[in-house]
Short mmCIF file of C-alpha atoms and ligand atoms in Angstrom, two decimals:
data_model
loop_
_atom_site.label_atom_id
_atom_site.label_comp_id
_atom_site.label_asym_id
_atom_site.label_seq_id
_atom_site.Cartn_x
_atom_site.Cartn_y
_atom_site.Cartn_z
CA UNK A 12 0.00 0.00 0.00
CA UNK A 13 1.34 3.69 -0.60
CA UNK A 14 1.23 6.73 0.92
CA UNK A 15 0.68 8.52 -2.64
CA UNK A 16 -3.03 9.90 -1.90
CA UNK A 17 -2.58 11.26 1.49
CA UNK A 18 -1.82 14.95 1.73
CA UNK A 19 0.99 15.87 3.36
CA UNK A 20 0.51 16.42 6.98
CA UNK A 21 2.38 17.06 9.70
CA UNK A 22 1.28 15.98 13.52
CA UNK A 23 2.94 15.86 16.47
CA UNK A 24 2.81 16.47 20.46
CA UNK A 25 3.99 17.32 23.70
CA UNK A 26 2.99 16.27 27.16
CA UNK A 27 1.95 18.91 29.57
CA UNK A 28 3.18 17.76 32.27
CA UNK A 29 6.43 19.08 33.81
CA UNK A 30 8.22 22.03 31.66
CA UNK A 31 9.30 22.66 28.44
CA UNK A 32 12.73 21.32 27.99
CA UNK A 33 15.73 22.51 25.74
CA UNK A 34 15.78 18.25 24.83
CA UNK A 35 11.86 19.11 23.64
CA UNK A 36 12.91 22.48 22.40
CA UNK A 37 15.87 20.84 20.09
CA UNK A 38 14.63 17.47 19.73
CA UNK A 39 10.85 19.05 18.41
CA UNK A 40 9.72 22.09 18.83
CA UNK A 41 12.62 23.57 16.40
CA UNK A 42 11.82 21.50 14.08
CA UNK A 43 7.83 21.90 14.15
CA UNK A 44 8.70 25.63 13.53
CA UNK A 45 10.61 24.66 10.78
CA UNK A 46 8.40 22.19 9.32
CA UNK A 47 5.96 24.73 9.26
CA UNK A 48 7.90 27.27 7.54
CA UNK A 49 8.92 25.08 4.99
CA UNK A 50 5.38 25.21 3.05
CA UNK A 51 4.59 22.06 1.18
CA UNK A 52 2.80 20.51 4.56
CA UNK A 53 -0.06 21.31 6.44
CA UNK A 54 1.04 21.28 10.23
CA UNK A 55 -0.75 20.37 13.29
CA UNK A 56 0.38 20.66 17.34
CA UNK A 57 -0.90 19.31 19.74
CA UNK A 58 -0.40 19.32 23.91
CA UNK A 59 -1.36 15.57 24.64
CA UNK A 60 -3.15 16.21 28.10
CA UNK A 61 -4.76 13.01 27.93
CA UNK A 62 -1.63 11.17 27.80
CA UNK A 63 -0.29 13.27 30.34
CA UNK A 64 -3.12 11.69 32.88
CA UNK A 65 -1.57 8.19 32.55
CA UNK A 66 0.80 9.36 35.67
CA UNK A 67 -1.33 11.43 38.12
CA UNK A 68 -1.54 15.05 37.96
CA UNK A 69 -2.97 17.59 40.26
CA UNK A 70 -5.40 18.86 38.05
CA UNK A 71 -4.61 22.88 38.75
CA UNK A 72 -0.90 22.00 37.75
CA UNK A 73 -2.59 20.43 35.03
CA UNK A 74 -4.09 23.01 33.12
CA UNK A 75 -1.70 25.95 33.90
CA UNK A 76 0.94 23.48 32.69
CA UNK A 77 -1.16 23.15 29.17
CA UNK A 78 -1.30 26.48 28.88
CA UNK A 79 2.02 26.91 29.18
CA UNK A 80 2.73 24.69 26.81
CA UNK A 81 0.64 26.04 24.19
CA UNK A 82 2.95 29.66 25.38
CA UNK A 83 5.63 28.02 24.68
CA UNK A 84 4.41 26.52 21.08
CA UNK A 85 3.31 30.62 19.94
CA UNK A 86 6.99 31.71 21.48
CA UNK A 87 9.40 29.53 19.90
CA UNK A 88 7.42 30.01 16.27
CA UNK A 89 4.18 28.08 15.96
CA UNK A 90 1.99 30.65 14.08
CA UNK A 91 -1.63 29.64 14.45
CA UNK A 92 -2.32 31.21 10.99
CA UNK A 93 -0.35 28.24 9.57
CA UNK A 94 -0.63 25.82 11.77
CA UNK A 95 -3.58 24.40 13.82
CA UNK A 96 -3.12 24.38 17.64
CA UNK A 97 -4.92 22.49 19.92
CA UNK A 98 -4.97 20.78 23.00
CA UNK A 99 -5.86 16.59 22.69
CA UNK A 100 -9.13 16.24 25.04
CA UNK A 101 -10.85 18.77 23.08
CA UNK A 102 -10.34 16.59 20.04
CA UNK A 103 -12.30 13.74 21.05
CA UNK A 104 -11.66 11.89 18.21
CA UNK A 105 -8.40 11.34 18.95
CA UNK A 106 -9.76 8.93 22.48
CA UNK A 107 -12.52 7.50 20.06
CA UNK A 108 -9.71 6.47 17.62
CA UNK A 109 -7.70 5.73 20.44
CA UNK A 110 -10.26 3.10 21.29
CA UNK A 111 -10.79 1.02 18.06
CA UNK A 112 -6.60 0.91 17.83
CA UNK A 113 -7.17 -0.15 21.52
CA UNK A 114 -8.86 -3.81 19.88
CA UNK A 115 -6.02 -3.22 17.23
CA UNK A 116 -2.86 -3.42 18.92
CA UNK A 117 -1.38 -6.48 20.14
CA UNK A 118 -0.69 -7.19 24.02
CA UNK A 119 2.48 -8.45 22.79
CA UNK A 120 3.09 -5.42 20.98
CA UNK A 121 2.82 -2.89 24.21
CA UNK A 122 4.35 -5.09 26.20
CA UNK A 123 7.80 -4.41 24.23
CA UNK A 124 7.42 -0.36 24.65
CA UNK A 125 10.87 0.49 26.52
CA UNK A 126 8.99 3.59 27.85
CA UNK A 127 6.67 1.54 29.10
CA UNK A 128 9.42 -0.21 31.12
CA UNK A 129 11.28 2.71 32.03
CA UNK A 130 8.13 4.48 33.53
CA UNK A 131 6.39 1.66 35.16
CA UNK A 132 9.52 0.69 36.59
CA UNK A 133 9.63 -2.49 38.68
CA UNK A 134 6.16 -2.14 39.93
CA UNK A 135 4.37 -2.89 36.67
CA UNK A 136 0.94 -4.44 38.27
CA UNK A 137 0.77 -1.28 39.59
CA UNK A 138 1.23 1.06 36.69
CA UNK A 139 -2.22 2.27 34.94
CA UNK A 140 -3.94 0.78 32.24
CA UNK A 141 -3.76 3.68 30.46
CA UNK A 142 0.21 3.97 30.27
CA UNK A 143 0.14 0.47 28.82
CA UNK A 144 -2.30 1.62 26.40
CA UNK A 145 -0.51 4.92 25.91
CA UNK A 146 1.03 4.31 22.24
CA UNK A 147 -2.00 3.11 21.36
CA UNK A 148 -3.74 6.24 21.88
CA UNK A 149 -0.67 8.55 20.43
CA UNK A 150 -1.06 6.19 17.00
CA UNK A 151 -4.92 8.16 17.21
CA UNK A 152 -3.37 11.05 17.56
CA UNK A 153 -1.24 10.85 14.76
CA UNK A 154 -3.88 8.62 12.61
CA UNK A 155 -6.92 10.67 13.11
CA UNK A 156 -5.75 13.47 11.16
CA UNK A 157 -4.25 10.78 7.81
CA UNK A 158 -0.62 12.82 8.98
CA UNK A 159 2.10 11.41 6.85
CA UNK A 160 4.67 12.85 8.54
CA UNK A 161 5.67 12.99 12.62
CA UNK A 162 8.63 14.98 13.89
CA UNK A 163 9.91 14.03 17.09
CA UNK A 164 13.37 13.24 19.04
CA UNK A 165 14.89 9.95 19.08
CA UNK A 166 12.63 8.46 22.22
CA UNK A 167 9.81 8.41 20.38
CA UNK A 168 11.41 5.59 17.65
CA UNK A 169 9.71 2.98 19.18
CA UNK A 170 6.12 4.38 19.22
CA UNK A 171 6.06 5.29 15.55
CA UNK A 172 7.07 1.81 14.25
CA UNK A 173 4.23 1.02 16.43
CA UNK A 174 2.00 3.51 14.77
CA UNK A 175 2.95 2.00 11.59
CA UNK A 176 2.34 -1.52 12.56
CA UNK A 177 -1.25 -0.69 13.54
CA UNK A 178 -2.12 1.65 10.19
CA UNK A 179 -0.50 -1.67 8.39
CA UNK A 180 -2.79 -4.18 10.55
CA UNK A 181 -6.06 -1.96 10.49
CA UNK A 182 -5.71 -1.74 6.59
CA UNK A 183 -5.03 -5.62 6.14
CA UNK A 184 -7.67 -6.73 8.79
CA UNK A 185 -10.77 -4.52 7.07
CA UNK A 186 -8.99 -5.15 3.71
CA UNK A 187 -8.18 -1.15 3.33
CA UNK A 188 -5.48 1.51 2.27
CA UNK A 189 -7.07 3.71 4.53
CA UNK A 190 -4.72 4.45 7.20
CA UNK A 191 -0.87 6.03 5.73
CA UNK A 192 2.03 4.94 7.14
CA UNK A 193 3.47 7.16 8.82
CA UNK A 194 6.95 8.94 7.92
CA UNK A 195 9.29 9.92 11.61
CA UNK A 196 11.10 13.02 11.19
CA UNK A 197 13.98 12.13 13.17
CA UNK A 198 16.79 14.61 11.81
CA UNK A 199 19.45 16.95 12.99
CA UNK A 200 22.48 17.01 15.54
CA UNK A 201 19.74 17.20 18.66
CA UNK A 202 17.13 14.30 18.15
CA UNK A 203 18.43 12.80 21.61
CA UNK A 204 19.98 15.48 24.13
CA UNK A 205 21.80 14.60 26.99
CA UNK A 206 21.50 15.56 30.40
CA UNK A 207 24.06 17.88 31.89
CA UNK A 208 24.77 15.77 34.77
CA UNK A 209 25.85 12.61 33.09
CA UNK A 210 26.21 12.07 29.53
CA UNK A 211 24.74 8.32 29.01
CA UNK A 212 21.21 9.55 30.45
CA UNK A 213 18.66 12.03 28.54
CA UNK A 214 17.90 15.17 29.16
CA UNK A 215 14.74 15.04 30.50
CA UNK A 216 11.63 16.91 32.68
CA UNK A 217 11.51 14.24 35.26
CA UNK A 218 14.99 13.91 36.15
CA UNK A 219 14.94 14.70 39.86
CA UNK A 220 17.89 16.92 39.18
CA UNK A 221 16.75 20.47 37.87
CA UNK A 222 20.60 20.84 37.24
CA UNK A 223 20.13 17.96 34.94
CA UNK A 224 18.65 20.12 32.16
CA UNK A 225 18.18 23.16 30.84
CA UNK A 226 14.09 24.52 31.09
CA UNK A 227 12.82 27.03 28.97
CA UNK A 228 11.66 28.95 31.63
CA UNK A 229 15.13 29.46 33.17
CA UNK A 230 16.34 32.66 33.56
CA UNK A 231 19.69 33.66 31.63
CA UNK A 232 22.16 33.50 35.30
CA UNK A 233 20.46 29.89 35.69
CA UNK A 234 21.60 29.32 32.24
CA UNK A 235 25.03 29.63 32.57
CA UNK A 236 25.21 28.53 35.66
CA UNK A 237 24.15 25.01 34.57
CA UNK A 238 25.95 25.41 31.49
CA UNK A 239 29.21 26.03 33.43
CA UNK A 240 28.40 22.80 36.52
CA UNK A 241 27.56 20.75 33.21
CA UNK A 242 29.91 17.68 33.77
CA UNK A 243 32.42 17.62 31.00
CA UNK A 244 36.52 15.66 30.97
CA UNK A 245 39.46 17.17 30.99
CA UNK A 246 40.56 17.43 27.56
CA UNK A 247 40.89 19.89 25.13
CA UNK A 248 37.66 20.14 22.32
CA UNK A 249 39.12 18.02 18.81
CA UNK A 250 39.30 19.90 15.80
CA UNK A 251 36.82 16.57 14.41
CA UNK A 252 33.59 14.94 15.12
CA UNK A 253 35.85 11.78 15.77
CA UNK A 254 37.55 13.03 18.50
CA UNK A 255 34.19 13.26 20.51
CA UNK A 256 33.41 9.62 20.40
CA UNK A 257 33.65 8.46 24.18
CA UNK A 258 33.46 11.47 25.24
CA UNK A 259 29.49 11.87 25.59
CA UNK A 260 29.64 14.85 27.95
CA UNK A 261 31.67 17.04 25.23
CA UNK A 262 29.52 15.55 22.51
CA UNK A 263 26.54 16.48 23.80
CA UNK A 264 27.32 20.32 25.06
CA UNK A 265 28.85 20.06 21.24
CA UNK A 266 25.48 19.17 19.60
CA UNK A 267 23.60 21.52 21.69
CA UNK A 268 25.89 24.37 20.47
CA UNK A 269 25.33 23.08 16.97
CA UNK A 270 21.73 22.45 17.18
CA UNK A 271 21.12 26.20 19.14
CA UNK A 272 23.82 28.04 16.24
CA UNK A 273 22.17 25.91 13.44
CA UNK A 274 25.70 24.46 12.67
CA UNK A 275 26.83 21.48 11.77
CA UNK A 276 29.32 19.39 14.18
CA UNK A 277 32.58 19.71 12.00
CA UNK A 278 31.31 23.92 12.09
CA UNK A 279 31.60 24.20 15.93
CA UNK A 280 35.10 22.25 15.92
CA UNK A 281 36.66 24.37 13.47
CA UNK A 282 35.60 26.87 15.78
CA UNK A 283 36.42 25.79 18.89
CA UNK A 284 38.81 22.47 18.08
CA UNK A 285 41.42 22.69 20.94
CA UNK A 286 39.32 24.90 23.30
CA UNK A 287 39.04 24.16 26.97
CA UNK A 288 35.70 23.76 28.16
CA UNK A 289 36.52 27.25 30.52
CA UNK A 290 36.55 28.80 27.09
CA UNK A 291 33.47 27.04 25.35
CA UNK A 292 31.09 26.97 28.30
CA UNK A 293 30.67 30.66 28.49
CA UNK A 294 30.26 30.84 24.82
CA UNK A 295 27.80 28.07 24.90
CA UNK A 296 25.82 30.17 27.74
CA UNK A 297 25.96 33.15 25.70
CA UNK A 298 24.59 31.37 22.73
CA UNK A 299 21.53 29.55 24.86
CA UNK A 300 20.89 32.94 26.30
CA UNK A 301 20.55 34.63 22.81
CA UNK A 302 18.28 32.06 21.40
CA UNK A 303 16.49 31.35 24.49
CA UNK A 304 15.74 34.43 26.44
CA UNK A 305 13.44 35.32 23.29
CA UNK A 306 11.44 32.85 23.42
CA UNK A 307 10.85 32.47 27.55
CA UNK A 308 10.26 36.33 27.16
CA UNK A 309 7.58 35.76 24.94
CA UNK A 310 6.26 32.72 26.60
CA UNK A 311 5.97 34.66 29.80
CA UNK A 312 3.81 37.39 28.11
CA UNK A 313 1.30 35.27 26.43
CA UNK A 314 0.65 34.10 30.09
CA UNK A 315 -0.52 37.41 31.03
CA UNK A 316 -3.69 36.34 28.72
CA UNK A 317 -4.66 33.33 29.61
CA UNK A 318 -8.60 33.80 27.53
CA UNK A 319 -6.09 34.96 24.72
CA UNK A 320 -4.56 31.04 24.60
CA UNK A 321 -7.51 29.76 24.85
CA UNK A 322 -9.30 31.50 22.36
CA UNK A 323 -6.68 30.07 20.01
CA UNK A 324 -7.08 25.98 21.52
CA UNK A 325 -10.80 26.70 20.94
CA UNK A 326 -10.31 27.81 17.61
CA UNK A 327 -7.88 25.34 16.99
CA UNK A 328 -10.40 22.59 18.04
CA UNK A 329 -12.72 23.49 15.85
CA UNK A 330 -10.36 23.76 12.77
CA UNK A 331 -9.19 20.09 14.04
CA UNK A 332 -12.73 18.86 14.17
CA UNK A 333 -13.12 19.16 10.62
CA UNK A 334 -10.81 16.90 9.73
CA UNK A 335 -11.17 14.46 12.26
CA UNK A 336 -14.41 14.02 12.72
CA UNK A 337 -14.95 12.47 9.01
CA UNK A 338 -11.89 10.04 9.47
CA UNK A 339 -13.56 9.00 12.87
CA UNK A 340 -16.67 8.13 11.17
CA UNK A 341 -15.22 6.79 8.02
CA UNK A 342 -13.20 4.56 10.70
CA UNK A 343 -16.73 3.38 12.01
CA UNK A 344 -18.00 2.39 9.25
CA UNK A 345 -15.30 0.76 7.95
CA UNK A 346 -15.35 -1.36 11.15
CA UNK A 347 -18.92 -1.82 11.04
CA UNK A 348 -20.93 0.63 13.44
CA UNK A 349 -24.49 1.37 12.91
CA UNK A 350 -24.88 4.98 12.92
CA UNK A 351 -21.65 6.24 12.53
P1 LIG B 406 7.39 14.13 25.32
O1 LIG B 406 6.38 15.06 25.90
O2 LIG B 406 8.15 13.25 26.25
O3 LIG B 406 8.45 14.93 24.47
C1 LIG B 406 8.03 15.85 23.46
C2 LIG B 406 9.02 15.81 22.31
O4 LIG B 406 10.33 16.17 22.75
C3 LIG B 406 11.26 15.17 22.37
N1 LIG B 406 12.29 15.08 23.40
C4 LIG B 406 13.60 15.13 23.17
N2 LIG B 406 14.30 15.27 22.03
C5 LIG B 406 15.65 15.31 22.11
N3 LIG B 406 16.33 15.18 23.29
C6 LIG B 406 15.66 15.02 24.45
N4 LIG B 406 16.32 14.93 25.60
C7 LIG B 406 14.24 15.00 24.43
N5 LIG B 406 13.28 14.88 25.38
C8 LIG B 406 12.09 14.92 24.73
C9 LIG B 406 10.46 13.90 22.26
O5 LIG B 406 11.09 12.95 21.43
C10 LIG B 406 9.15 14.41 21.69
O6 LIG B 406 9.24 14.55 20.28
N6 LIG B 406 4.71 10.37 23.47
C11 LIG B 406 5.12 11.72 23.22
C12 LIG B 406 3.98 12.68 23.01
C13 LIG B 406 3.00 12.31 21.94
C14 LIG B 406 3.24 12.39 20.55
C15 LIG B 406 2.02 12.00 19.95
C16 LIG B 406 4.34 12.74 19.77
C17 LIG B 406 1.72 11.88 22.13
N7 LIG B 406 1.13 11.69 20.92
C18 LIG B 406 1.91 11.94 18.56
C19 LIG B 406 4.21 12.70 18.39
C20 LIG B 406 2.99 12.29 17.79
C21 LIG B 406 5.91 12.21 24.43
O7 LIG B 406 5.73 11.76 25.54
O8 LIG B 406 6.73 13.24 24.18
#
C-alpha cells in the first residue's frame, strides 16, 4: 500500500506535564517551527493532556501546565495562521480512535514499549492501564488526522514503528489503504539530548535533578550557571567529530551548540577544536541565552492572557474537528458501526 493519496501532513505532540525542555525544544519544537515554515505541509500541534493523565496530575498543575505549553508553542514560532493548535481532550476523536486501535494493537506489541518499562519501573501491576495503552492512543493522535509525517526526538522511535504496525494491521484486517504509514522526522544534531549531569542519560523533565537540564523557563544566570556545573573531561575540544566519540559529555554540550547556532558538528570544531571547556562553556551560555531568552520572554507574556490562549485551543479545536471528525466516522464504518 502507498502513501501517494494522502496529503501531506504534519502531527505531532507534547505532554503537559512538567516544563518545556531545551531536549523538547531541540529534539521538536525547532523542528515543528521549521516544518511549518517550509510550506509544502499542512502542520498540526498538539499538547497531549490526555496522555499526560496516565501518571497522576494535580489537576490545577494540570491546566496551567497546558497552557504553558501552548505559550511556549506561539513563542518559539508556531503561528496559528499556519498551523492548527490544539490541545488533545478537546479533540475527542483522537480517544474515540484511540479506542478502536485499543482492539487493534497487540498485548504483545505494548508489552515491548521500553517507555513503558522505564516508567512503570519495577512495579508494573501497579502502573495504569492507560500507560500500557498509551502508544496506542498517540497512534490516534497521529492517525486521526491521515498525517504522513511525525517529527519528534529519538525516544519516540519505538512508538512510531508502532503507529505503523497498527495503520498496516487496520488496513489488512478490514482489507483497506485507509490508514498512511506514517513517515518519523527524526533529523538533525539534537534528536536525543543529553543531560548535563551525566552524559549516558537524557535530558529530561523528570529527572529529579533540575541541574540535569536546561528549562525554557530558566532565567539567563540559571543558564550559565548550569551550562558552566555541566559535567564535562578534561581534555581539550578536537578539531573533528571523531575526536568526541567516548566522550558523551563534550559531545553532547557540542550538539547543543550546533543544534542552538544551526551548525553542523565539524562547524563548531573548526571553531572551537582545541578549546578548553573554561573557554566554550561561556560561549555556549551566551549562545543559549541569545536564542532562548526570546522565546521564555515571549512565553511569559502570552501568560498574562490566559482567555487569549484559549481563544486560540478553541479555535484550533474546531479547525481540528473538521478533519477528524470524518476520518472518525469513516473509521466506524469501515469497522462496522451502525450509525456512525
Ligand atoms: P514528550 O512530551 O516526552 O516529548 C516531546 C518531544 O520532545 C522530544 N524530546 C527530546 N528530544 C531530544 N532530546 C531530548 N532529551 C528529548 N526529550 C524529549 C520527544 O522525542 C518528543 O518529540 N509520546 C510523546 C507525546 C506524543 C506524541 C504523539 C508525539 C503523544 N502523541 C503523537 C508525536 C505524535 C511524548 O511523551 O513526548
Amino acid at each position: 500500500m502507498t502513501n501517494t493519496t494522502f496529503t501531506p501532513r504534519v502531527f505531532s505532540g507534547m505532554q503537559p506535564s512538567g516544563g518545556l525542555t531545551l531536549g523538547n525544544y531541540l529534539g521538536a519544537l525547532k523542528r515543528y517551527v521549521e516544518m511549518q515554515d517550509q510550506g509544502g505541509f499542512e502542520t498540526i500541534y498538539c499538547m497531549v493532556d490526555l496522555h499526560a493523565i496516565t501518571t497522576w496530575q494535580d489537576p490545577a498543575d494540570l491546566r496551567a501546565k497546558t497552557r504553558e505549553l501552548a505559550a511556549g508553542y506561539i513563542a518559539a514560532g508556531i503561528d496559528c495562521e499556519k498551523s492548527i493548535l490544539i490541545n488533545q481532550s478537546a479533540v475527542p476523536e483522537h480517544a474515540q480512535l484511540g479506542w478502536v486501535f485499543n482492539c487493534v494493537a497487540r498485548m504483545g506489541w505494548m508489552q515491548r514499549m521500553t517507555q513503558f518499562k522505564d516508567k512503570a519501573g519495577k512495579n508494573a501491576q501497579n502502573a495504569s492501564l492507560g500507560l500500557f495503552a498509551y502508544p496506542a492512543l498517540m497512534a490516534a493522535d497521529i492517525l486521526i488526522y491521515h498525517a504522513t509525517h511525525v517529527p519528534v526526538g529519538e525516544d519516540q522511535k519505538q512508538h512510531l514503528e508502532l503507529t505503523r504496525d497498527i495503520a498496516a494491521k487496520f488496513n489488512h484486517d478490514y482489507g483497506v489503504d485507509f490508514f498512511p504509514i506514517t513517515e518519523p522526522v527524526i533529523e538533525g544534531v539534537a534528536t536525543r539530548v543529553m543531560s548535563l549531569r551525566d552524559g549516558s542519560k537524557k535530558m529530561s523533565k523528570s529527572d529529579p535533578s533540575d541541574a540535569s537540564r536546561i528549562n525554557m523557563t530558566d532565567d539567563a544566570d540559571t543558564i550559565a550557571k548550569k551550562i558552566r556545573k555541566a559535567k564535562t573531561d578534561p581534555d581539550a575540544l578536537p578539531s573533528e567529530a571523531k575526536g568526541l566519540e567516548n566522550r558523551p559529555e563534550a559531545r553532547n554540550l557540542v550538539n547543543i551548540y550546533a543544534a542552538l547556532g544551526d551548525m553542523t558538528v565539524e562547524q563548531v570544531l573548526a571553531e572551537y577544536g582545541g578549546a578548553q571547556f573554561g573557554t566554550f562553556k561561556p560561549a555556549l551560555a551566551d549562545l543559549a541565552v541569545s536564542k532562548l531568552a526570546p522565546i521564555s520572554g515571549e512565553m511569559a507574556r502570552l501568560m498574562d492572557d490566559i482567555p487569549e490562549i484559549d481563544r486560540i485551543l478553541a479555535r484550533g479545536a474546531e479547525q481540528a474537528r473538521k478533519i477528524t471528525a470524518p476520518i472518525l466516522k469513516k473509521t466506524y464504518e469501515i469497522v462496522g458501526m451502525v450509525g456512525a
